[in-house]
Coordinates of C-alpha atoms and ligand atoms in Angstrom, one line a residue:
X18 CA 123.7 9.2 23.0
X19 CA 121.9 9.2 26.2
X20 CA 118.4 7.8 26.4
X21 CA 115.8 8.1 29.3
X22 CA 113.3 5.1 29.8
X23 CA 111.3 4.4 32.6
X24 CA 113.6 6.7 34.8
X25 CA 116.9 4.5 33.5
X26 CA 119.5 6.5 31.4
X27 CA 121.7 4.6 29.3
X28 CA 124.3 5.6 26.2
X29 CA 123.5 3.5 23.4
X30 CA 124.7 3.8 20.1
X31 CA 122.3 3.0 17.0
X32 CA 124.6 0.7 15.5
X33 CA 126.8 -2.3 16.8
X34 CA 127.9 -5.7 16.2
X35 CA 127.8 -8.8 18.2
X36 CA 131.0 -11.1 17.6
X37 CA 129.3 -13.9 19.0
X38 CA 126.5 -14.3 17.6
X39 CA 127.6 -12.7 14.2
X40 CA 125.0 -10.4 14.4
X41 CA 124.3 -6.5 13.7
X42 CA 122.6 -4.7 16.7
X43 CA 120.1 -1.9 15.2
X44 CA 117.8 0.7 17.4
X45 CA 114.4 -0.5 15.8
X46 CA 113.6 2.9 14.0
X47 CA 110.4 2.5 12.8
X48 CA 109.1 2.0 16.3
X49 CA 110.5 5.4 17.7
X50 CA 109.4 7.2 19.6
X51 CA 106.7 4.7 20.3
X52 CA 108.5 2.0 21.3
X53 CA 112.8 2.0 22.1
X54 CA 113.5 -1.6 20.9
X55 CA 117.0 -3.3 19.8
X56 CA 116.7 -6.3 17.2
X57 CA 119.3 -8.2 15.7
X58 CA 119.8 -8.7 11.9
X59 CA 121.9 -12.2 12.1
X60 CA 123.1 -12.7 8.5
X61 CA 124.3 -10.2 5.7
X62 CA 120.9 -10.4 3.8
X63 CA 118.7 -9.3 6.8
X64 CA 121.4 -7.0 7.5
X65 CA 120.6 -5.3 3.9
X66 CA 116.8 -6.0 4.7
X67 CA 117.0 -3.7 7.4
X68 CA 118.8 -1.4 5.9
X69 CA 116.1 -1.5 2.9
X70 CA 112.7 -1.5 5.0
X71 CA 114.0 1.4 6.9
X72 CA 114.8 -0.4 10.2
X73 CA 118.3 1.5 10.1
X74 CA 118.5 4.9 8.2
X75 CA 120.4 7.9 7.7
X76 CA 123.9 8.2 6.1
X77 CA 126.4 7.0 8.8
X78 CA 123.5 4.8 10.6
X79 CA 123.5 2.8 7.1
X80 CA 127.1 3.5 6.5
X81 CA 128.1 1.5 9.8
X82 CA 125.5 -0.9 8.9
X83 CA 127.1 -1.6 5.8
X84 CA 130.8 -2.0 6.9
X85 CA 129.4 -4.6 9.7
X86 CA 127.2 -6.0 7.4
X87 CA 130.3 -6.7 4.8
X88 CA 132.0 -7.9 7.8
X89 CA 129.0 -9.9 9.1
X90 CA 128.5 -11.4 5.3
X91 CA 132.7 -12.1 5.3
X92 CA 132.9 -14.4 8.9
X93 CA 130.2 -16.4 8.0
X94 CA 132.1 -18.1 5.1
X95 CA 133.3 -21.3 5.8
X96 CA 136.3 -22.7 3.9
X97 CA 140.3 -21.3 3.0
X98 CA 140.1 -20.7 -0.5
X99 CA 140.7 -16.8 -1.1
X100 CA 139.1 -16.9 -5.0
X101 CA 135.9 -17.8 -3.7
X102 CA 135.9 -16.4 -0.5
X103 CA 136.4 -12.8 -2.7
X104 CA 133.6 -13.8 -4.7
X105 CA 131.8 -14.3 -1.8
X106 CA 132.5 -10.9 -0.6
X107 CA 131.7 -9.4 -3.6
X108 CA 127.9 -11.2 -3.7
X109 CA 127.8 -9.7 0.3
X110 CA 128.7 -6.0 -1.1
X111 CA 126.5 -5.9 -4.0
X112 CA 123.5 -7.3 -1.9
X113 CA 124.5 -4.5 0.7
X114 CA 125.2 -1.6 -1.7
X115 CA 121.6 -2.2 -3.7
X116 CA 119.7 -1.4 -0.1
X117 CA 120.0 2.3 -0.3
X118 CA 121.2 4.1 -3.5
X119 CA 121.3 7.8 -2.8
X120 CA 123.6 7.7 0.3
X121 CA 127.2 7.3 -0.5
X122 CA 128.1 6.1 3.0
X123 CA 127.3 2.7 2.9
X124 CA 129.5 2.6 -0.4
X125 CA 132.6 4.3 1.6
X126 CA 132.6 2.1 4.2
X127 CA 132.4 -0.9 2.6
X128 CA 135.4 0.5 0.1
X129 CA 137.0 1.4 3.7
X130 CA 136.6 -2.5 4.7
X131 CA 137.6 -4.3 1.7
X132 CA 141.0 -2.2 1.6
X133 CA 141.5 -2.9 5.0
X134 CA 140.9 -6.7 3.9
X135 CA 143.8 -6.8 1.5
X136 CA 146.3 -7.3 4.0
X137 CA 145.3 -10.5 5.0
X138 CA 146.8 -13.5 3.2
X139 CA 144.0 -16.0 4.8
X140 CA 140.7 -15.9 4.6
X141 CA 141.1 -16.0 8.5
X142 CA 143.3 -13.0 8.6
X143 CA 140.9 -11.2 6.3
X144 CA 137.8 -11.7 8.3
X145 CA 139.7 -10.4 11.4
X146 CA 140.5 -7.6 9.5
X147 CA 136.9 -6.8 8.2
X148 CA 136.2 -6.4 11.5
X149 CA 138.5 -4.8 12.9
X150 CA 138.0 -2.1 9.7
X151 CA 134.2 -2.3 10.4
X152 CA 134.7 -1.4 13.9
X153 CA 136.8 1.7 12.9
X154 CA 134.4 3.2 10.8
X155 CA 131.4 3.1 13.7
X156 CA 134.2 4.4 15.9
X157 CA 135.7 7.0 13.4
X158 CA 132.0 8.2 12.7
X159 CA 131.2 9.1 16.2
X160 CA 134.7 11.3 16.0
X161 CA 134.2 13.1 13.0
X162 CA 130.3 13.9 14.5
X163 CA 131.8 14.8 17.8
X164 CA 134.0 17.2 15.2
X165 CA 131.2 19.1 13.6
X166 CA 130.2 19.7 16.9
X167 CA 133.2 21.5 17.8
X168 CA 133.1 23.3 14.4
X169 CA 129.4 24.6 14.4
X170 CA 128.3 24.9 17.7
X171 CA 130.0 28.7 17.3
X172 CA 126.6 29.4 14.7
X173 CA 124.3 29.1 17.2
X174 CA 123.8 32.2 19.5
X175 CA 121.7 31.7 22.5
X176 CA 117.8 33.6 21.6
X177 CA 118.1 32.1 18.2
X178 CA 115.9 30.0 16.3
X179 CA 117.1 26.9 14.0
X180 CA 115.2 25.1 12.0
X181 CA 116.3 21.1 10.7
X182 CA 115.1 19.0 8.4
X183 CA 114.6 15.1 8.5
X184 CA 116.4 13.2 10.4
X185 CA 120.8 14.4 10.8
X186 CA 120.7 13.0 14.4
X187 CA 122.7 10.4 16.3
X188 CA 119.7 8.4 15.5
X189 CA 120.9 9.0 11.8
X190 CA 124.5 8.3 12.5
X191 CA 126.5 6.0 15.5
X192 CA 126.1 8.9 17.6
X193 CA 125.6 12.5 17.9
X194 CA 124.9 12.5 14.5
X195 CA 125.2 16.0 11.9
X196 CA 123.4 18.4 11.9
X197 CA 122.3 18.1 15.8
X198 CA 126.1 17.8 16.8
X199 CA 126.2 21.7 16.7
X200 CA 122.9 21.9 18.8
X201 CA 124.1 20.0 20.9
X202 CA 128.3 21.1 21.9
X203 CA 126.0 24.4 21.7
X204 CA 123.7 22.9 24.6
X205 CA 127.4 21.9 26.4
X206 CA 128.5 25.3 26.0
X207 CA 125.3 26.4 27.7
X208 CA 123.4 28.0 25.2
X209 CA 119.8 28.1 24.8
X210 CA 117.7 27.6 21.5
X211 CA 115.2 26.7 20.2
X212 CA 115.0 24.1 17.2
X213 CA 111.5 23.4 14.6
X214 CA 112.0 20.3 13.2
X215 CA 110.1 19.9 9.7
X216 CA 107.8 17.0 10.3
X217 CA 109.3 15.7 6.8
X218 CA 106.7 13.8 5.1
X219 CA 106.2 11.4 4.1
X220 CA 108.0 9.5 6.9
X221 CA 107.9 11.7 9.1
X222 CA 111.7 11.3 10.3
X223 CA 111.7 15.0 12.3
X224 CA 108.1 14.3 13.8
X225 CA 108.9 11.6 14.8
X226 CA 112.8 10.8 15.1
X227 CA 114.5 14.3 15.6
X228 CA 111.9 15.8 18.1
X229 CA 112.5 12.6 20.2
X230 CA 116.3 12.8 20.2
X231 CA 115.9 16.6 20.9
X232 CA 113.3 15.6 23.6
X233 CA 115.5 12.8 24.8
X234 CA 118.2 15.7 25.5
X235 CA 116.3 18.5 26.5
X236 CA 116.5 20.7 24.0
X237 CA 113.3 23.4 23.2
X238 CA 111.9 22.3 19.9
X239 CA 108.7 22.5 18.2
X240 CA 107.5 20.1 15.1
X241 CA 106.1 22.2 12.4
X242 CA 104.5 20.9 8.8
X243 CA 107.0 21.3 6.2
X244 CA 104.6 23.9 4.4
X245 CA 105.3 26.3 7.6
X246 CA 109.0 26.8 7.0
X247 CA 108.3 29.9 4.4
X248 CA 105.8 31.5 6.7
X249 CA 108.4 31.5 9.5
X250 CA 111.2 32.9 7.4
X251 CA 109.1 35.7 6.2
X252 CA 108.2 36.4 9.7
X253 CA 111.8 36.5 11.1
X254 CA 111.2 33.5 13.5
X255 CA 114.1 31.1 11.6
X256 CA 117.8 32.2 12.2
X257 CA 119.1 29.5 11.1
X258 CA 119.0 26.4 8.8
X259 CA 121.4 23.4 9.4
X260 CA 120.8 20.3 7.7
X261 CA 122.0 16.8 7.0
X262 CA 123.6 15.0 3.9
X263 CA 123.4 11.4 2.2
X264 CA 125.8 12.4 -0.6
X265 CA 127.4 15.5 -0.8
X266 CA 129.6 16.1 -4.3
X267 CA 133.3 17.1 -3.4
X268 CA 133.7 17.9 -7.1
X269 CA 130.4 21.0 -7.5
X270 CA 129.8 20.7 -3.3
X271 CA 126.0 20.1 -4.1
X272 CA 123.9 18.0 -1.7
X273 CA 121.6 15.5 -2.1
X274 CA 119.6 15.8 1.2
X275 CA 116.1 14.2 2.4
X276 CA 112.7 15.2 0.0
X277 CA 112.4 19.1 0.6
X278 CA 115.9 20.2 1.7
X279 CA 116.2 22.4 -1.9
X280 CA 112.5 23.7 -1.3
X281 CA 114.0 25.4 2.0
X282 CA 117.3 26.1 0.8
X283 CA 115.8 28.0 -1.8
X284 CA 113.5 29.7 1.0
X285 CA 116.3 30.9 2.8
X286 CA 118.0 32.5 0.1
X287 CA 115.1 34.4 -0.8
X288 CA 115.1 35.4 3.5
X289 CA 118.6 35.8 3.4
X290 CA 118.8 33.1 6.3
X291 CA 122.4 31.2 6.9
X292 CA 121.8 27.5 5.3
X293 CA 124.6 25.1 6.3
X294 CA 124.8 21.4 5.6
X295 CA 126.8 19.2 8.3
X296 CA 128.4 16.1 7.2
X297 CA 131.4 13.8 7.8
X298 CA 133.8 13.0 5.4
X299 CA 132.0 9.4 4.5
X300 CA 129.1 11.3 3.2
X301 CA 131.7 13.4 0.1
X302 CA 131.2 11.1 -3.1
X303 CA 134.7 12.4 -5.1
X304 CA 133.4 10.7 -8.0
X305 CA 130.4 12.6 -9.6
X306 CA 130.7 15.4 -11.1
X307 CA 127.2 16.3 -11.5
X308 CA 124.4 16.6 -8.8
X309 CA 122.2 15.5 -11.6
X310 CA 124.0 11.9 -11.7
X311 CA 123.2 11.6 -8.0
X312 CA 120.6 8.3 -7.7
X313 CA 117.5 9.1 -6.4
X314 CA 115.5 6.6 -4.7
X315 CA 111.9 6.2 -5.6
X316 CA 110.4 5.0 -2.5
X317 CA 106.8 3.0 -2.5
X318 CA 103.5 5.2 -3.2
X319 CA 102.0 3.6 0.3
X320 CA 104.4 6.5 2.0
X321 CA 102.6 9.6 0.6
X322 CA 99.2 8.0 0.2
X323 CA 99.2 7.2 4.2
X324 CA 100.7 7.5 7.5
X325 CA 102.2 5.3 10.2
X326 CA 101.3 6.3 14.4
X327 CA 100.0 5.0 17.3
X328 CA 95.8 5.1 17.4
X329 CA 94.9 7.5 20.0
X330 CA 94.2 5.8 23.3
X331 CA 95.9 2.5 22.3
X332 CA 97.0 0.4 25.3
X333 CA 99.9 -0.8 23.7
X334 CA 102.4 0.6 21.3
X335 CA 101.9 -1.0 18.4
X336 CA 101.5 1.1 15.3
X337 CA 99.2 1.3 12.4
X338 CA 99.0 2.4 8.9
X339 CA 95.9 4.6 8.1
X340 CA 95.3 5.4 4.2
X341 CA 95.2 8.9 4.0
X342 CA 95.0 9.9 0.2
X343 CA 91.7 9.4 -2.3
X344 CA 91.7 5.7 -2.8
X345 CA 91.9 5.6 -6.5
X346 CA 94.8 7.8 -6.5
X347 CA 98.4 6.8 -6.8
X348 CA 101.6 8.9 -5.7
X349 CA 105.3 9.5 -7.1
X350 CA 107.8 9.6 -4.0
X351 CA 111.2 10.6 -4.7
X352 CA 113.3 10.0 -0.9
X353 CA 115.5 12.9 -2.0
X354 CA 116.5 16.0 -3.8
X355 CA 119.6 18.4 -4.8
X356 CA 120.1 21.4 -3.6
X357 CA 123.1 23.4 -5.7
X358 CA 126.1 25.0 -4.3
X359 CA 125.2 28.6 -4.8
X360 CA 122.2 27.9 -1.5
X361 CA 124.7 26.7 0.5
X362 CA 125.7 28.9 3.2
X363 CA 129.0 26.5 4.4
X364 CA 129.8 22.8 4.7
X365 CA 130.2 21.9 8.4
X366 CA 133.0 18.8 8.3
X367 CA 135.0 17.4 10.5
X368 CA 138.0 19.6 9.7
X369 CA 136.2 22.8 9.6
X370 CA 133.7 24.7 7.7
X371 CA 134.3 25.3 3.6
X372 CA 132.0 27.1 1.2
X373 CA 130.6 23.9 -0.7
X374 CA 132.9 25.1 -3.8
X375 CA 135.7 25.3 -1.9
X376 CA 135.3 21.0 -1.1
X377 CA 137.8 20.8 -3.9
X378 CA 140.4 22.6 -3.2
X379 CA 140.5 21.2 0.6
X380 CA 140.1 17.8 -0.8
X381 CA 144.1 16.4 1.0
X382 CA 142.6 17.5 4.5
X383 CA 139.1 16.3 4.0
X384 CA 140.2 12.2 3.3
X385 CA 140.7 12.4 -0.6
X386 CA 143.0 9.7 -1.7
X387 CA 144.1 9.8 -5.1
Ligands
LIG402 O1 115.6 8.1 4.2 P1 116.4 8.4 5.3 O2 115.7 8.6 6.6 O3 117.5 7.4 5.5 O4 117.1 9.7 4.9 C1 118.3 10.1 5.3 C2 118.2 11.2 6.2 O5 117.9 11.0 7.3 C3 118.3 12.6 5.7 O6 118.3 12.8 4.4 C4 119.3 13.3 6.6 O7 119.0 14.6 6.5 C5 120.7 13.0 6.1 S1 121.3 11.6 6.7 C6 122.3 12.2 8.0

């Protein structure tokens, strides 16, 4: 995606690799929209730091991460033997896999590298091959994004009104991103919109990350608080809901989505407002068959009892941590929640739009392999 600093526009893409210095290339998301900084994580267990601490996040952004990370993890071992350069691999995928547990992606990328692996009969040809498979995921995620672009931008009418929640931008992906990709091949098509982005506490990831991406390209948004999304419904002021995915369940087609996607899929119901989910096909777990066996992750209690931001007249951009709660209180943070099939408007994928039942059925054309 584009980005505008100091008068300079430049494409980056939130994720890459450096072959020569073996290291993954992340957009330093906590900073944003502070500070627009790249850092390098240079082995596989900073790699599944960042991934952890939230440098990287969203489901492709940590997908891509992953895959390179695997590959990252796989070129640094020295030695020929393929026994223990597999057990090696296997230490690297664990260590990544345990960094995020709710979002399927990271798992189907690495399961997307280590097949591409097997056709190497060195440990030479294998770590070529991790990369090269690494490398198609980052690339095959932009197309698929590009692809629910082309799908959904027909939902959104120029006048109307759509409200996001979290994070589903390129920010949250290699680029483009989800749930934006519409809003944006909408922008292309020249369209205008306008887009509230819950803040989505307690990080904050639409304040701070999707109202900057939206900014970055122009498009009329607003932030609200996440308790405004029912008053707005009521009033007739949201058209339209699209949202983002970390694991969505090909088997039942429900959705495990950032804390308080079900609290406004059950909103619009009640207003009768479309509510789609856009996701490519690395975020489909064809595994579970129950939304209730999706992982949660429990985040730390520091998240809901505070805030991150910049101090009002600061000279520099540095941010800072203000307690926000009653100090002798403590907090329960679930990252993420289920919404069932029966709120879901439609699916926006890469290869069209489904009903979220409907995953199933279309499960050849939307990258089932038996
Ligand atoms: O905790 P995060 O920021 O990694 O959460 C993931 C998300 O950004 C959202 O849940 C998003 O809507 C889906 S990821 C494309």
């Amino acid at each position: 995606m584009n980005v505008t600093l100091h008068d300079r526009t430049r494409h980056f893409r939130t994720v890459t690799f450096d072959p020569r210095h073996n290291a993954v290339l992340l957009i330093e998301q906590r900073l944003l929209p502070h500070e627009f900084k790249i850092v390098p994580a240079n082995d596989f267990r900073q790699t599944a730091r960042a991934i952890k601490d939230m440098v990287v996040r969203g489901a492709g952004a940590i997908g891509a991460t992953a895959a390179y990370g695997l590959a990252q993890g796989a070129r640094a071992f020295r030695g020929r033997n393929l026994g223990t350069f597999g057990r090696h691999v296997e230490t690297v995928y664990q260590t990544l896999q345990a960094a995020r547990p709710t979002a399927v992606d990271p798992v189907n990328a690495m399961n997307q590298v280590r097949q591409a692996m097997q056709a190497g009969e060195t440990v030479e040809e294998q770590q070529a091959l991790a990369m090269a498979a690494a490398e198609e995921f980052a690339n095959e995620d932009v197309r698929h994004c590009r692809d629910i672009g082309k799908h959904g931008a027909g939902l959104i009418r120029s006048g109307m009104n759509v409200l996001t929640h979290c994070n589903a931008g390129w920010l949250a992906f290699v680029d483009v991103g989800s749930a934006t990709a519409p809003m944006y091949a909408a922008q292309e098509q020249g369209r205008k919109f306008h887009v509230f982005c819950d803040e989505t506490r307690p990080r904050s990831q639409g304040a701070t990350l999707t109202a900057w991406e939206l900014a970055q390209q122009r498009i009329s948004h607003q932030v609200i608080a996440d308790n405004a999304a029912g008053h707005l419904m009521q009033r007739g002021k949201v058209d339209l809901v699209i949202v983002g995915s970390d694991r969505t369940l090909g088997r039942t087609g429900e959705v495990a989505n950032k804390i308080g996607t079900y609290t406004k899929a059950v909103l619009a119901a009640r207003h009768k407002i479309p509510f789609y989910v856009a996701i490519p096909l690395s975020t489909i777990d064809w595994n579970l068959k129950a939304g209730f066996d999706i992982p949660i992750e429990e985040r730390c209690e520091s998240e809901v009892l505070g805030a991150w931001g910049v101090a009002a007249g600061a000279k520099s951009a540095g941010r800072v941590y203000v307690r926000v709660a009653n100090p002798a209180s403590g907090a329960l943070n679930p990252g993420f929640d289920v919404t069932p099939a029966e709120l879901i408007t439609g699916i926006i994928t890469p290869a069209g739009i489904f009903k979220p039942r409907e995953l199933w059925a279309r499960r050849r054309e939307l990258g089932y392999a038996d």
